[in-house]
């Protein structure tokens, strides 16, 4: 039997109505479609037919979709799209973490599902024929796009298709921040979709490449933007420490200028004491305005006494004598 050039899709769902509708839309779109109603049957069909993609229901009797996805991943890098219930966010995230490439929530549009299938297959085939390039490196990481191989300190990393594509994309654009929408478009090939897909894949990738995923050094979160890969985490760490030391030194110098080199008030003006006082205002204190310099070139600090009314002069001694 001749295989469709678009590929073979295995639909796994215990609901015969859903399976029939999905299979019908995929068939009309030009795919060869196979069906299975439970986990063991799906694994047997996958071994026998070698599908290009699996549409997998999460809630299956006996062996659930998560376990089926794990076993499929153990056998090879076949793309998986999961079908999940509308409110099961935790289950969707767990499905992505075990290696699913995408998910569609029920009830769903069969046309949207066909578009997702096309997108995932297009990305997986593009990844299978990578652009000619040498190994990409960052710190202890090394990625060979042609061989689809990633290592850390010489040990091979077990990455899913999407994790590998995401890491390769970051390594090809070091030091640049990307929004999640950009990553979804460039890595997943989608112009729509749930952005938590990107978040979950970044978190899972960090768990495999970072020394401490809780304090990542390679893939940095850029607040309000998205994510950035720092090619040399040691340099990034040193820069952060240097910035912190600079802030500490600046604070000490500012405190010294404000506190009391009061014996040399002219130097205070040269050192920018007024700027230090402005910084104090930014840190939560009041901004203290400085008085204009005196004719001697020294800075005159205004005090409450300077603004008080002048004292009433005492009567002259000669006048007091005449009155007596």
mmCIF file of C-alpha atoms in Angstrom:
data_model
loop_
_atom_site.group_PDB
_atom_site.id
_atom_site.type_symbol
_atom_site.label_atom_id
_atom_site.label_comp_id
_atom_site.label_asym_id
_atom_site.label_seq_id
_atom_site.Cartn_x
_atom_site.Cartn_y
_atom_site.Cartn_z
ATOM 1 C CA UNK A 1 0.000 0.000 0.000
ATOM 2 C CA UNK A 2 1.377 3.397 -0.978
ATOM 3 C CA UNK A 3 2.025 5.797 1.890
ATOM 4 C CA UNK A 4 0.713 9.370 1.749
ATOM 5 C CA UNK A 5 3.465 11.952 1.203
ATOM 6 C CA UNK A 6 1.980 13.963 4.067
ATOM 7 C CA UNK A 7 2.674 11.161 6.488
ATOM 8 C CA UNK A 8 0.969 8.618 8.745
ATOM 9 C CA UNK A 9 -0.907 9.680 11.881
ATOM 10 C CA UNK A 10 -1.944 7.359 14.713
ATOM 11 C CA UNK A 11 -5.113 8.512 16.529
ATOM 12 C CA UNK A 12 -5.476 7.086 20.052
ATOM 13 C CA UNK A 13 -8.819 7.732 21.786
ATOM 14 C CA UNK A 14 -11.255 5.442 23.593
ATOM 15 C CA UNK A 15 -14.225 7.579 22.513
ATOM 16 C CA UNK A 16 -15.223 6.174 19.098
ATOM 17 C CA UNK A 17 -17.036 9.384 18.091
ATOM 18 C CA UNK A 18 -13.982 11.574 18.756
ATOM 19 C CA UNK A 19 -11.654 9.091 17.079
ATOM 20 C CA UNK A 20 -13.891 8.887 14.006
ATOM 21 C CA UNK A 21 -14.201 12.666 13.626
ATOM 22 C CA UNK A 22 -10.445 13.263 14.056
ATOM 23 C CA UNK A 23 -9.550 10.426 11.701
ATOM 24 C CA UNK A 24 -12.043 11.714 9.119
ATOM 25 C CA UNK A 25 -10.620 15.248 9.083
ATOM 26 C CA UNK A 26 -7.036 13.999 8.880
ATOM 27 C CA UNK A 27 -7.956 11.597 6.093
ATOM 28 C CA UNK A 28 -9.593 14.377 4.080
ATOM 29 C CA UNK A 29 -6.489 16.514 4.640
ATOM 30 C CA UNK A 30 -4.440 13.806 2.900
ATOM 31 C CA UNK A 31 -2.901 11.831 5.787
ATOM 32 C CA UNK A 32 -2.810 8.088 6.241
ATOM 33 C CA UNK A 33 -4.651 7.458 9.504
ATOM 34 C CA UNK A 34 -4.516 4.528 11.907
ATOM 35 C CA UNK A 35 -6.602 4.185 15.080
ATOM 36 C CA UNK A 36 -6.253 2.616 18.523
ATOM 37 C CA UNK A 37 -8.640 2.655 21.486
ATOM 38 C CA UNK A 38 -6.235 2.060 24.392
ATOM 39 C CA UNK A 39 -2.590 2.287 25.431
ATOM 40 C CA UNK A 40 -1.370 -1.263 24.696
ATOM 41 C CA UNK A 41 -3.038 -1.251 21.268
ATOM 42 C CA UNK A 42 -1.458 2.148 20.527
ATOM 43 C CA UNK A 43 2.030 0.841 21.356
ATOM 44 C CA UNK A 44 1.471 -2.242 19.191
ATOM 45 C CA UNK A 45 0.306 -0.099 16.244
ATOM 46 C CA UNK A 46 3.235 2.259 16.710
ATOM 47 C CA UNK A 47 5.664 -0.673 16.559
ATOM 48 C CA UNK A 48 3.959 -2.136 13.493
ATOM 49 C CA UNK A 49 3.264 1.015 11.461
ATOM 50 C CA UNK A 50 5.885 3.554 12.588
ATOM 51 C CA UNK A 51 3.647 6.679 12.576
ATOM 52 C CA UNK A 52 5.033 10.112 11.775
ATOM 53 C CA UNK A 53 2.865 11.635 14.515
ATOM 54 C CA UNK A 54 0.537 10.434 17.289
ATOM 55 C CA UNK A 55 -2.667 12.174 18.390
ATOM 56 C CA UNK A 56 -3.046 10.846 21.920
ATOM 57 C CA UNK A 57 -5.954 11.192 24.362
ATOM 58 C CA UNK A 58 -4.766 11.780 27.912
ATOM 59 C CA UNK A 59 -7.605 9.900 29.644
ATOM 60 C CA UNK A 60 -7.348 6.334 28.409
ATOM 61 C CA UNK A 61 -8.583 3.219 30.236
ATOM 62 C CA UNK A 62 -5.883 1.152 31.884
ATOM 63 C CA UNK A 63 -2.650 2.707 30.666
ATOM 64 C CA UNK A 64 -3.188 6.475 30.554
ATOM 65 C CA UNK A 65 -1.884 8.845 27.898
ATOM 66 C CA UNK A 66 1.065 10.015 30.009
ATOM 67 C CA UNK A 67 2.438 6.492 30.286
ATOM 68 C CA UNK A 68 1.835 5.853 26.585
ATOM 69 C CA UNK A 69 3.739 9.059 25.778
ATOM 70 C CA UNK A 70 6.674 8.011 27.989
ATOM 71 C CA UNK A 71 6.906 4.624 26.285
ATOM 72 C CA UNK A 72 6.633 6.138 22.829
ATOM 73 C CA UNK A 73 9.509 8.492 23.695
ATOM 74 C CA UNK A 74 11.608 5.547 24.819
ATOM 75 C CA UNK A 75 11.162 3.936 21.411
ATOM 76 C CA UNK A 76 11.992 6.968 19.296
ATOM 77 C CA UNK A 77 11.469 10.703 18.724
ATOM 78 C CA UNK A 78 7.920 10.525 17.350
ATOM 79 C CA UNK A 79 5.961 13.801 17.738
ATOM 80 C CA UNK A 80 2.930 13.629 20.048
ATOM 81 C CA UNK A 81 -0.126 15.902 20.262
ATOM 82 C CA UNK A 82 -2.212 15.303 23.384
ATOM 83 C CA UNK A 83 -5.969 15.700 23.679
ATOM 84 C CA UNK A 84 -6.934 16.928 27.167
ATOM 85 C CA UNK A 85 -10.027 18.085 29.051
ATOM 86 C CA UNK A 86 -10.581 21.830 29.167
ATOM 87 C CA UNK A 87 -9.884 22.366 32.897
ATOM 88 C CA UNK A 88 -6.960 19.960 33.375
ATOM 89 C CA UNK A 89 -4.137 22.514 33.312
ATOM 90 C CA UNK A 90 -1.928 20.421 35.582
ATOM 91 C CA UNK A 91 -2.401 17.424 33.320
ATOM 92 C CA UNK A 92 -1.562 19.481 30.232
ATOM 93 C CA UNK A 93 1.644 20.736 31.814
ATOM 94 C CA UNK A 94 2.551 17.231 32.929
ATOM 95 C CA UNK A 95 1.957 15.994 29.392
ATOM 96 C CA UNK A 96 4.358 18.585 28.022
ATOM 97 C CA UNK A 97 6.907 17.666 30.659
ATOM 98 C CA UNK A 98 6.888 13.984 29.704
ATOM 99 C CA UNK A 99 7.589 14.933 26.099
ATOM 100 C CA UNK A 100 4.381 15.888 24.276
ATOM 101 C CA UNK A 101 4.995 18.451 21.532
ATOM 102 C CA UNK A 102 1.594 20.108 21.745
ATOM 103 C CA UNK A 103 -1.866 19.685 23.220
ATOM 104 C CA UNK A 104 -5.435 20.488 22.187
ATOM 105 C CA UNK A 105 -8.203 20.911 24.760
ATOM 106 C CA UNK A 106 -11.628 19.312 24.406
ATOM 107 C CA UNK A 107 -13.992 20.337 22.946
ATOM 108 C CA UNK A 108 -11.832 21.396 20.022
ATOM 109 C CA UNK A 109 -12.130 22.337 16.389
ATOM 110 C CA UNK A 110 -11.041 19.465 14.116
ATOM 111 C CA UNK A 111 -9.714 22.054 11.663
ATOM 112 C CA UNK A 112 -7.475 23.499 14.377
ATOM 113 C CA UNK A 113 -6.212 20.012 15.174
ATOM 114 C CA UNK A 114 -5.307 19.449 11.521
ATOM 115 C CA UNK A 115 -3.369 22.737 11.539
ATOM 116 C CA UNK A 116 -1.530 21.667 14.687
ATOM 117 C CA UNK A 117 -0.627 18.357 13.059
ATOM 118 C CA UNK A 118 0.725 20.164 9.999
ATOM 119 C CA UNK A 119 2.746 22.555 12.165
ATOM 120 C CA UNK A 120 4.287 19.874 14.389
ATOM 121 C CA UNK A 121 5.176 17.671 11.424
ATOM 122 C CA UNK A 122 6.705 20.590 9.548
ATOM 123 C CA UNK A 123 8.907 21.468 12.508
ATOM 124 C CA UNK A 124 9.973 17.877 13.135
ATOM 125 C CA UNK A 125 10.928 17.396 9.485
ATOM 126 C CA UNK A 126 12.822 20.677 9.395
ATOM 127 C CA UNK A 127 14.724 19.519 12.465
ATOM 128 C CA UNK A 128 15.496 16.228 10.758
ATOM 129 C CA UNK A 129 17.270 18.112 7.939
ATOM 130 C CA UNK A 130 19.218 20.805 9.845
ATOM 131 C CA UNK A 131 21.095 23.672 8.281
ATOM 132 C CA UNK A 132 24.802 22.928 7.820
ATOM 133 C CA UNK A 133 26.635 24.285 10.839
ATOM 134 C CA UNK A 134 29.388 23.388 13.217
ATOM 135 C CA UNK A 135 28.915 22.541 16.876
ATOM 136 C CA UNK A 136 27.369 25.239 19.051
ATOM 137 C CA UNK A 137 28.829 25.780 22.518
ATOM 138 C CA UNK A 138 28.042 27.635 25.722
ATOM 139 C CA UNK A 139 30.008 26.870 28.857
ATOM 140 C CA UNK A 140 30.070 23.102 29.342
ATOM 141 C CA UNK A 141 27.317 22.617 26.731
ATOM 142 C CA UNK A 142 27.959 21.429 23.196
ATOM 143 C CA UNK A 143 25.265 20.920 20.559
ATOM 144 C CA UNK A 144 25.775 19.338 17.145
ATOM 145 C CA UNK A 145 22.657 20.223 15.089
ATOM 146 C CA UNK A 146 23.623 17.927 12.200
ATOM 147 C CA UNK A 147 23.964 14.888 14.459
ATOM 148 C CA UNK A 148 21.039 15.983 16.690
ATOM 149 C CA UNK A 149 23.314 15.463 19.672
ATOM 150 C CA UNK A 150 23.699 17.584 22.799
ATOM 151 C CA UNK A 151 26.251 17.021 25.560
ATOM 152 C CA UNK A 152 27.166 18.609 28.872
ATOM 153 C CA UNK A 153 30.741 18.038 30.085
ATOM 154 C CA UNK A 154 30.936 15.190 27.577
ATOM 155 C CA UNK A 155 27.800 13.385 28.836
ATOM 156 C CA UNK A 156 24.965 13.117 26.319
ATOM 157 C CA UNK A 157 21.699 14.868 27.206
ATOM 158 C CA UNK A 158 18.349 13.149 26.686
ATOM 159 C CA UNK A 159 16.365 15.947 25.028
ATOM 160 C CA UNK A 160 13.020 15.774 23.282
ATOM 161 C CA UNK A 161 12.690 17.128 19.753
ATOM 162 C CA UNK A 162 11.300 20.423 20.969
ATOM 163 C CA UNK A 163 13.836 20.787 23.785
ATOM 164 C CA UNK A 164 16.656 20.216 21.320
ATOM 165 C CA UNK A 165 15.212 22.774 18.885
ATOM 166 C CA UNK A 166 14.746 25.306 21.683
ATOM 167 C CA UNK A 167 18.312 24.891 22.951
ATOM 168 C CA UNK A 168 19.715 25.109 19.417
ATOM 169 C CA UNK A 169 17.737 28.292 18.764
ATOM 170 C CA UNK A 170 19.062 29.896 21.953
ATOM 171 C CA UNK A 171 22.645 28.903 21.105
ATOM 172 C CA UNK A 172 22.324 30.431 17.632
ATOM 173 C CA UNK A 173 21.216 33.741 19.190
ATOM 174 C CA UNK A 174 23.314 34.139 22.356
ATOM 175 C CA UNK A 175 22.786 37.204 24.492
ATOM 176 C CA UNK A 176 19.502 38.159 22.820
ATOM 177 C CA UNK A 177 16.222 38.293 24.747
ATOM 178 C CA UNK A 178 13.167 36.685 23.151
ATOM 179 C CA UNK A 179 9.541 37.024 24.110
ATOM 180 C CA UNK A 180 7.574 33.820 24.532
ATOM 181 C CA UNK A 181 5.520 34.772 21.475
ATOM 182 C CA UNK A 182 8.724 34.961 19.413
ATOM 183 C CA UNK A 183 9.929 31.595 20.686
ATOM 184 C CA UNK A 184 6.579 30.001 19.883
ATOM 185 C CA UNK A 185 6.741 31.390 16.349
ATOM 186 C CA UNK A 186 10.411 30.597 15.683
ATOM 187 C CA UNK A 187 10.756 27.228 17.449
ATOM 188 C CA UNK A 188 7.230 25.810 17.320
ATOM 189 C CA UNK A 189 6.217 27.463 14.051
ATOM 190 C CA UNK A 190 2.916 28.645 15.557
ATOM 191 C CA UNK A 191 1.332 32.050 15.307
ATOM 192 C CA UNK A 192 -1.169 31.053 18.012
ATOM 193 C CA UNK A 193 -1.272 28.790 21.036
ATOM 194 C CA UNK A 194 -0.930 28.681 24.814
ATOM 195 C CA UNK A 195 2.279 30.425 25.902
ATOM 196 C CA UNK A 196 2.568 28.095 28.901
ATOM 197 C CA UNK A 197 3.899 25.593 26.360
ATOM 198 C CA UNK A 198 7.052 27.714 26.088
ATOM 199 C CA UNK A 199 7.283 28.190 29.854
ATOM 200 C CA UNK A 200 7.098 24.463 30.526
ATOM 201 C CA UNK A 201 9.712 23.612 27.899
ATOM 202 C CA UNK A 202 12.107 26.252 29.229
ATOM 203 C CA UNK A 203 11.679 24.899 32.752
ATOM 204 C CA UNK A 204 12.219 21.333 31.608
ATOM 205 C CA UNK A 205 15.273 22.324 29.525
ATOM 206 C CA UNK A 206 16.775 24.133 32.501
ATOM 207 C CA UNK A 207 16.388 20.948 34.515
ATOM 208 C CA UNK A 208 18.654 19.176 32.030
ATOM 209 C CA UNK A 209 21.334 21.778 31.281
ATOM 210 C CA UNK A 210 21.669 23.919 34.419
ATOM 211 C CA UNK A 211 23.861 22.978 37.391
ATOM 212 C CA UNK A 212 21.130 24.327 39.669
ATOM 213 C CA UNK A 213 17.794 24.808 37.851
ATOM 214 C CA UNK A 214 16.497 26.873 40.796
ATOM 215 C CA UNK A 215 19.171 29.528 40.086
ATOM 216 C CA UNK A 216 19.769 29.222 36.332
ATOM 217 C CA UNK A 217 22.953 30.691 34.855
ATOM 218 C CA UNK A 218 22.519 29.809 31.179
ATOM 219 C CA UNK A 219 18.877 30.516 30.344
ATOM 220 C CA UNK A 220 18.005 33.748 32.121
ATOM 221 C CA UNK A 221 14.520 35.098 32.698
ATOM 222 C CA UNK A 222 14.237 38.662 31.403
ATOM 223 C CA UNK A 223 11.397 40.118 33.425
ATOM 224 C CA UNK A 224 8.696 41.677 31.301
ATOM 225 C CA UNK A 225 10.225 40.237 28.108
ATOM 226 C CA UNK A 226 10.940 36.509 28.111
ATOM 227 C CA UNK A 227 14.202 34.553 28.096
ATOM 228 C CA UNK A 228 17.838 35.023 27.131
ATOM 229 C CA UNK A 229 20.764 32.618 26.880
ATOM 230 C CA UNK A 230 24.020 33.847 28.398
ATOM 231 C CA UNK A 231 26.792 31.998 26.542
ATOM 232 C CA UNK A 232 29.306 32.334 29.396
ATOM 233 C CA UNK A 233 27.484 31.855 32.714
ATOM 234 C CA UNK A 234 30.676 32.567 34.686
ATOM 235 C CA UNK A 235 30.995 35.966 33.037
ATOM 236 C CA UNK A 236 27.342 36.681 33.724
ATOM 237 C CA UNK A 237 27.835 35.684 37.356
ATOM 238 C CA UNK A 238 30.920 37.905 37.636
ATOM 239 C CA UNK A 239 29.050 40.808 36.090
ATOM 240 C CA UNK A 240 26.246 40.414 38.609
ATOM 241 C CA UNK A 241 28.719 40.278 41.497
ATOM 242 C CA UNK A 242 30.580 43.292 40.128
ATOM 243 C CA UNK A 243 27.341 45.208 39.855
ATOM 244 C CA UNK A 244 26.459 44.320 43.427
ATOM 245 C CA UNK A 245 29.918 45.353 44.644
ATOM 246 C CA UNK A 246 29.617 48.581 42.673
ATOM 247 C CA UNK A 247 26.285 49.326 44.303
ATOM 248 C CA UNK A 248 27.759 48.624 47.748
ATOM 249 C CA UNK A 249 30.791 50.812 47.089
ATOM 250 C CA UNK A 250 28.610 53.603 45.781
ATOM 251 C CA UNK A 251 26.447 53.427 48.885
ATOM 252 C CA UNK A 252 29.498 53.563 51.168
ATOM 253 C CA UNK A 253 30.971 56.498 49.265
ATOM 254 C CA UNK A 254 27.639 58.299 49.298
ATOM 255 C CA UNK A 255 27.232 57.751 53.041
ATOM 256 C CA UNK A 256 30.744 59.038 53.629
ATOM 257 C CA UNK A 257 30.093 62.155 51.578
ATOM 258 C CA UNK A 258 26.794 62.839 53.308
ATOM 259 C CA UNK A 259 27.979 61.980 56.869
ATOM 260 C CA UNK A 260 30.646 64.003 57.592
ATOM 261 C CA UNK A 261 33.518 65.030 55.644
ATOM 262 C CA UNK A 262 31.945 68.146 57.067
ATOM 263 C CA UNK A 263 35.318 69.634 57.887
ATOM 264 C CA UNK A 264 35.879 70.022 54.122
ATOM 265 C CA UNK A 265 32.588 71.214 52.769
ATOM 266 C CA UNK A 266 34.086 72.541 49.566
ATOM 267 C CA UNK A 267 35.211 69.009 48.602
ATOM 268 C CA UNK A 268 31.701 67.785 49.209
ATOM 269 C CA UNK A 269 30.455 70.037 46.458
ATOM 270 C CA UNK A 270 33.145 68.726 44.062
ATOM 271 C CA UNK A 271 32.269 65.126 44.851
ATOM 272 C CA UNK A 272 28.625 65.566 43.881
ATOM 273 C CA UNK A 273 27.079 65.518 47.326
ATOM 274 C CA UNK A 274 23.838 66.744 45.854
ATOM 275 C CA UNK A 275 23.624 63.725 43.588
ATOM 276 C CA UNK A 276 24.115 61.434 46.561
ATOM 277 C CA UNK A 277 21.289 63.158 48.307
ATOM 278 C CA UNK A 278 19.059 62.600 45.283
ATOM 279 C CA UNK A 279 19.877 58.877 45.458
ATOM 280 C CA UNK A 280 18.837 58.901 49.090
ATOM 281 C CA UNK A 281 15.464 60.250 48.021
ATOM 282 C CA UNK A 282 15.104 57.408 45.503
ATOM 283 C CA UNK A 283 15.819 54.924 48.265
ATOM 284 C CA UNK A 284 12.897 56.150 50.310
ATOM 285 C CA UNK A 285 14.275 59.140 52.290
ATOM 286 C CA UNK A 286 13.644 62.775 51.579
ATOM 287 C CA UNK A 287 15.624 64.654 48.971
ATOM 288 C CA UNK A 288 17.426 67.453 50.794
ATOM 289 C CA UNK A 289 17.972 70.578 48.673
ATOM 290 C CA UNK A 290 21.410 72.157 48.978
ATOM 291 C CA UNK A 291 21.877 75.852 49.706
ATOM 292 C CA UNK A 292 23.860 78.043 47.264
ATOM 293 C CA UNK A 293 27.619 78.312 47.891
ATOM 294 C CA UNK A 294 28.906 81.110 50.127
ATOM 295 C CA UNK A 295 31.245 83.774 48.700
ATOM 296 C CA UNK A 296 34.223 81.885 50.163
ATOM 297 C CA UNK A 297 33.431 78.970 47.852
ATOM 298 C CA UNK A 298 32.206 76.720 50.669
ATOM 299 C CA UNK A 299 28.848 75.037 50.787
ATOM 300 C CA UNK A 300 26.573 76.572 53.386
ATOM 301 C CA UNK A 301 24.224 74.071 55.011
ATOM 302 C CA UNK A 302 20.917 75.656 55.873
ATOM 303 C CA UNK A 303 19.538 74.875 59.315
ATOM 304 C CA UNK A 304 16.256 75.849 60.979
ATOM 305 C CA UNK A 305 18.161 78.556 62.862
ATOM 306 C CA UNK A 306 19.161 80.168 59.549
ATOM 307 C CA UNK A 307 15.527 80.780 58.703
ATOM 308 C CA UNK A 308 14.448 82.046 62.164
ATOM 309 C CA UNK A 309 13.617 85.731 62.681
ATOM 310 C CA UNK A 310 16.603 87.858 63.847
ATOM 311 C CA UNK A 311 16.728 88.548 67.622
ATOM 312 C CA UNK A 312 15.461 91.918 68.926
ATOM 313 C CA UNK A 313 18.501 94.145 69.669
ATOM 314 C CA UNK A 314 19.029 95.112 73.320
ATOM 315 C CA UNK A 315 18.782 98.841 74.261
ATOM 316 C CA UNK A 316 22.046 100.841 74.041
ATOM 317 C CA UNK A 317 23.762 101.381 77.385
ATOM 318 C CA UNK A 318 23.861 105.171 77.024
ATOM 319 C CA UNK A 319 20.145 105.343 76.430
ATOM 320 C CA UNK A 320 19.511 103.185 79.471
ATOM 321 C CA UNK A 321 21.618 105.594 81.601
ATOM 322 C CA UNK A 322 19.676 108.711 80.524
ATOM 323 C CA UNK A 323 16.398 107.017 81.342
ATOM 324 C CA UNK A 324 17.619 106.155 84.778
#
